[in-house]
PDB file of C-alpha atoms in Angstrom:
ATOM      1  CA  UNK H   3     110.347 -10.922  72.427  1.00 87.00           C
ATOM      2  CA  UNK H   4     106.982  -9.746  71.180  1.00 89.00           C
ATOM      3  CA  UNK H   5     104.216 -10.159  73.711  1.00 93.00           C
ATOM      4  CA  UNK H   6     100.568  -9.154  73.902  1.00 96.00           C
ATOM      5  CA  UNK H   7      98.641  -9.406  77.171  1.00 97.00           C
ATOM      6  CA  UNK H   8      94.897  -8.931  76.876  1.00 98.00           C
ATOM      7  CA  UNK H   9      92.560  -8.258  79.802  1.00 98.00           C
ATOM      8  CA  UNK H  10      89.137  -6.907  80.668  1.00 98.00           C
ATOM      9  CA  UNK H  11      86.867  -9.669  79.434  1.00 98.00           C
ATOM     10  CA  UNK H  12      84.072 -11.252  81.404  1.00 98.00           C
ATOM     11  CA  UNK H  13      80.422 -12.235  81.507  1.00 98.00           C
ATOM     12  CA  UNK H  14      77.985  -9.461  80.649  1.00 98.00           C
ATOM     13  CA  UNK H  15      74.287  -9.286  79.860  1.00 98.00           C
ATOM     14  CA  UNK H  16      73.073  -8.265  76.407  1.00 98.00           C
ATOM     15  CA  UNK H  17      73.199  -4.503  76.117  1.00 98.00           C
ATOM     16  CA  UNK H  18      76.067  -4.233  78.566  1.00 98.00           C
ATOM     17  CA  UNK H  19      79.553  -2.814  78.144  1.00 98.00           C
ATOM     18  CA  UNK H  20      83.140  -3.933  78.593  1.00 98.00           C
ATOM     19  CA  UNK H  21      86.488  -2.280  78.018  1.00 98.00           C
ATOM     20  CA  UNK H  22      89.291  -4.524  76.842  1.00 98.00           C
ATOM     21  CA  UNK H  23      92.952  -3.624  77.284  1.00 98.00           C
ATOM     22  CA  UNK H  24      96.056  -4.937  75.577  1.00 98.00           C
ATOM     23  CA  UNK H  25      99.601  -4.378  76.783  1.00 97.00           C
ATOM     24  CA  UNK H  26     102.177  -4.750  74.024  1.00 96.00           C
ATOM     25  CA  UNK H  27     105.906  -5.248  74.473  1.00 92.00           C
ATOM     26  CA  UNK H  28     108.883  -6.135  72.325  1.00 90.00           C
ATOM     27  CA  UNK H  29     107.728  -4.056  69.349  1.00 87.00           C
ATOM     28  CA  UNK H  30     108.151  -0.482  68.161  1.00 91.00           C
ATOM     29  CA  UNK H  31     104.577   0.112  69.186  1.00 92.00           C
ATOM     30  CA  UNK H  32     104.101   3.738  68.236  1.00 92.00           C
ATOM     31  CA  UNK H  33     105.127   3.047  64.635  1.00 94.00           C
ATOM     32  CA  UNK H  34     102.771   0.113  64.104  1.00 94.00           C
ATOM     33  CA  UNK H  35      99.145  -0.255  63.074  1.00 96.00           C
ATOM     34  CA  UNK H  36      97.363  -2.384  65.681  1.00 97.00           C
ATOM     35  CA  UNK H  37      94.129  -4.347  65.747  1.00 98.00           C
ATOM     36  CA  UNK H  38      91.686  -6.356  67.796  1.00 98.00           C
ATOM     37  CA  UNK H  39      90.589  -9.772  66.575  1.00 98.00           C
ATOM     38  CA  UNK H  40      88.117 -12.310  67.934  1.00 98.00           C
ATOM     39  CA  UNK H  41      87.437 -15.997  67.627  1.00 98.00           C
ATOM     40  CA  UNK H  42      84.048 -17.426  68.431  1.00 97.00           C
ATOM     41  CA  UNK H  43      83.580 -21.145  69.175  1.00 92.00           C
ATOM     42  CA  UNK H  44      83.791 -23.167  65.963  1.00 94.00           C
ATOM     43  CA  UNK H  45      84.670 -20.147  63.849  1.00 96.00           C
ATOM     44  CA  UNK H  46      87.797 -18.661  62.353  1.00 97.00           C
ATOM     45  CA  UNK H  47      89.544 -15.722  63.952  1.00 96.00           C
ATOM     46  CA  UNK H  48      88.319 -12.465  62.472  1.00 97.00           C
ATOM     47  CA  UNK H  49      89.351  -8.836  62.469  1.00 97.00           C
ATOM     48  CA  UNK H  50      87.169  -6.591  64.639  1.00 98.00           C
ATOM     49  CA  UNK H  51      88.828  -3.183  64.515  1.00 98.00           C
ATOM     50  CA  UNK H  52      92.139  -1.580  63.612  1.00 98.00           C
ATOM     51  CA  UNK H  53      93.976   1.630  64.375  1.00 98.00           C
ATOM     52  CA  UNK H  54      96.879   3.164  62.501  1.00 97.00           C
ATOM     53  CA  UNK H  55      99.997   4.506  64.136  1.00 95.00           C
ATOM     54  CA  UNK H  56      98.482   7.950  63.620  1.00 94.00           C
ATOM     55  CA  UNK H  57      95.182   7.078  65.255  1.00 95.00           C
ATOM     56  CA  UNK H  58      92.906   6.517  62.261  1.00 97.00           C
ATOM     57  CA  UNK H  59      90.419   3.770  63.027  1.00 98.00           C
ATOM     58  CA  UNK H  60      88.378   1.196  61.152  1.00 98.00           C
ATOM     59  CA  UNK H  61      85.666  -1.067  62.524  1.00 98.00           C
ATOM     60  CA  UNK H  62      83.977  -3.971  60.797  1.00 98.00           C
ATOM     61  CA  UNK H  63      80.324  -3.445  59.975  1.00 97.00           C
ATOM     62  CA  UNK H  64      79.042  -5.838  62.647  1.00 97.00           C
ATOM     63  CA  UNK H  65      80.508  -3.693  65.456  1.00 98.00           C
ATOM     64  CA  UNK H  66      80.398  -0.251  63.877  1.00 98.00           C
ATOM     65  CA  UNK H  67      78.708   2.240  66.188  1.00 97.00           C
ATOM     66  CA  UNK H  68      79.052  -0.093  69.180  1.00 98.00           C
ATOM     67  CA  UNK H  69      82.802  -0.727  69.542  1.00 98.00           C
ATOM     68  CA  UNK H  70      85.617   1.824  69.606  1.00 98.00           C
ATOM     69  CA  UNK H  71      89.316   1.053  69.296  1.00 98.00           C
ATOM     70  CA  UNK H  72      91.881   3.429  70.763  1.00 98.00           C
ATOM     71  CA  UNK H  73      95.548   3.466  71.727  1.00 98.00           C
ATOM     72  CA  UNK H  74      97.976   5.103  74.110  1.00 97.00           C
ATOM     73  CA  UNK H  75     101.425   5.166  72.536  1.00 95.00           C
ATOM     74  CA  UNK H  76     103.065   6.390  75.743  1.00 95.00           C
ATOM     75  CA  UNK H  77     101.903   3.240  77.523  1.00 97.00           C
ATOM     76  CA  UNK H  78     102.096   0.765  74.609  1.00 96.00           C
ATOM     77  CA  UNK H  79      98.401   0.013  75.151  1.00 97.00           C
ATOM     78  CA  UNK H  80      95.480  -0.704  72.838  1.00 98.00           C
ATOM     79  CA  UNK H  81      91.887  -0.582  74.044  1.00 98.00           C
ATOM     80  CA  UNK H  82      88.517  -1.763  72.789  1.00 98.00           C
ATOM     81  CA  UNK H  83      85.451  -0.120  74.276  1.00 98.00           C
ATOM     82  CA  UNK H  84      82.469  -2.392  73.641  1.00 98.00           C
ATOM     83  CA  UNK H  85      78.945  -1.085  74.166  1.00 98.00           C
ATOM     84  CA  UNK H  86      75.521  -2.537  73.401  1.00 98.00           C
ATOM     85  CA  UNK H  87      76.966  -6.029  73.489  1.00 98.00           C
ATOM     86  CA  UNK H  88      75.087  -8.846  71.771  1.00 98.00           C
ATOM     87  CA  UNK H  89      75.248 -12.625  72.274  1.00 97.00           C
ATOM     88  CA  UNK H  90      76.953 -12.908  68.887  1.00 96.00           C
ATOM     89  CA  UNK H  91      79.873 -10.879  70.279  1.00 98.00           C
ATOM     90  CA  UNK H  92      80.769 -13.847  72.487  1.00 98.00           C
ATOM     91  CA  UNK H  93      84.339 -14.831  71.625  1.00 98.00           C
ATOM     92  CA  UNK H  94      87.927 -14.794  72.775  1.00 98.00           C
ATOM     93  CA  UNK H  95      89.362 -11.391  71.922  1.00 98.00           C
ATOM     94  CA  UNK H  96      92.996 -10.872  70.922  1.00 98.00           C
ATOM     95  CA  UNK H  97      95.157  -7.939  69.973  1.00 97.00           C
ATOM     96  CA  UNK H  98      98.013  -8.068  67.476  1.00 96.00           C
ATOM     97  CA  UNK H  99      99.635  -6.004  64.791  1.00 95.00           C
ATOM     98  CA  UNK H 100      97.296  -5.167  61.931  1.00 95.00           C
ATOM     99  CA  UNK H 101      99.490  -6.449  59.133  1.00 91.00           C
ATOM    100  CA  UNK H 102     102.380  -8.831  59.754  1.00 83.00           C
ATOM    101  CA  UNK H 103     101.091 -10.849  62.702  1.00 86.00           C
ATOM    102  CA  UNK H 104     103.195 -11.809  65.691  1.00 86.00           C
ATOM    103  CA  UNK H 105     102.577 -14.669  68.107  1.00 90.00           C
ATOM    104  CA  UNK H 106      99.138 -14.485  69.654  1.00 93.00           C
ATOM    105  CA  UNK H 107      98.615 -13.790  73.333  1.00 94.00           C
ATOM    106  CA  UNK H 108      96.246 -15.783  75.501  1.00 96.00           C
ATOM    107  CA  UNK H 109      93.308 -13.543  74.676  1.00 97.00           C
ATOM    108  CA  UNK H 110      90.467 -12.512  76.945  1.00 98.00           C
ATOM    109  CA  UNK H 111      87.089 -14.251  77.009  1.00 98.00           C
ATOM    110  CA  UNK H 112      83.975 -12.169  76.435  1.00 98.00           C
ATOM    111  CA  UNK H 113      80.662 -13.889  77.088  1.00 98.00           C
ATOM    112  CA  UNK H 114      77.392 -12.079  76.413  1.00 98.00           C
ATOM    113  CA  UNK H 115      74.490 -13.935  77.923  1.00 97.00           C
ATOM    114  CA  UNK H 116      71.447 -13.388  80.073  1.00 95.00           C
TER     115      UNK H 116
END
């Protein structure tokens, strides 16, 4: 079955960096557009960044210039490099397909705090 396993989160000070990883299985990964989403406490889940099967990327304005999505089709992996982190980036981060969503994984907690 479809499964996403996210990792790499943690507690970081403002201005710090983290690299999130997502291992995908049960899907034809290399043919699919993928994305990272996040859900902050008390808020709805939102799209953060997406990447097409061909490697074209899109980042929402609030993370543009700070976050970078990438993928490794040989390993069925999606990554999110997060730099210059801000307290408002605190959330649980998830990966999933960009369009027709599958079941969510457990996510990885990112906490930005001094």
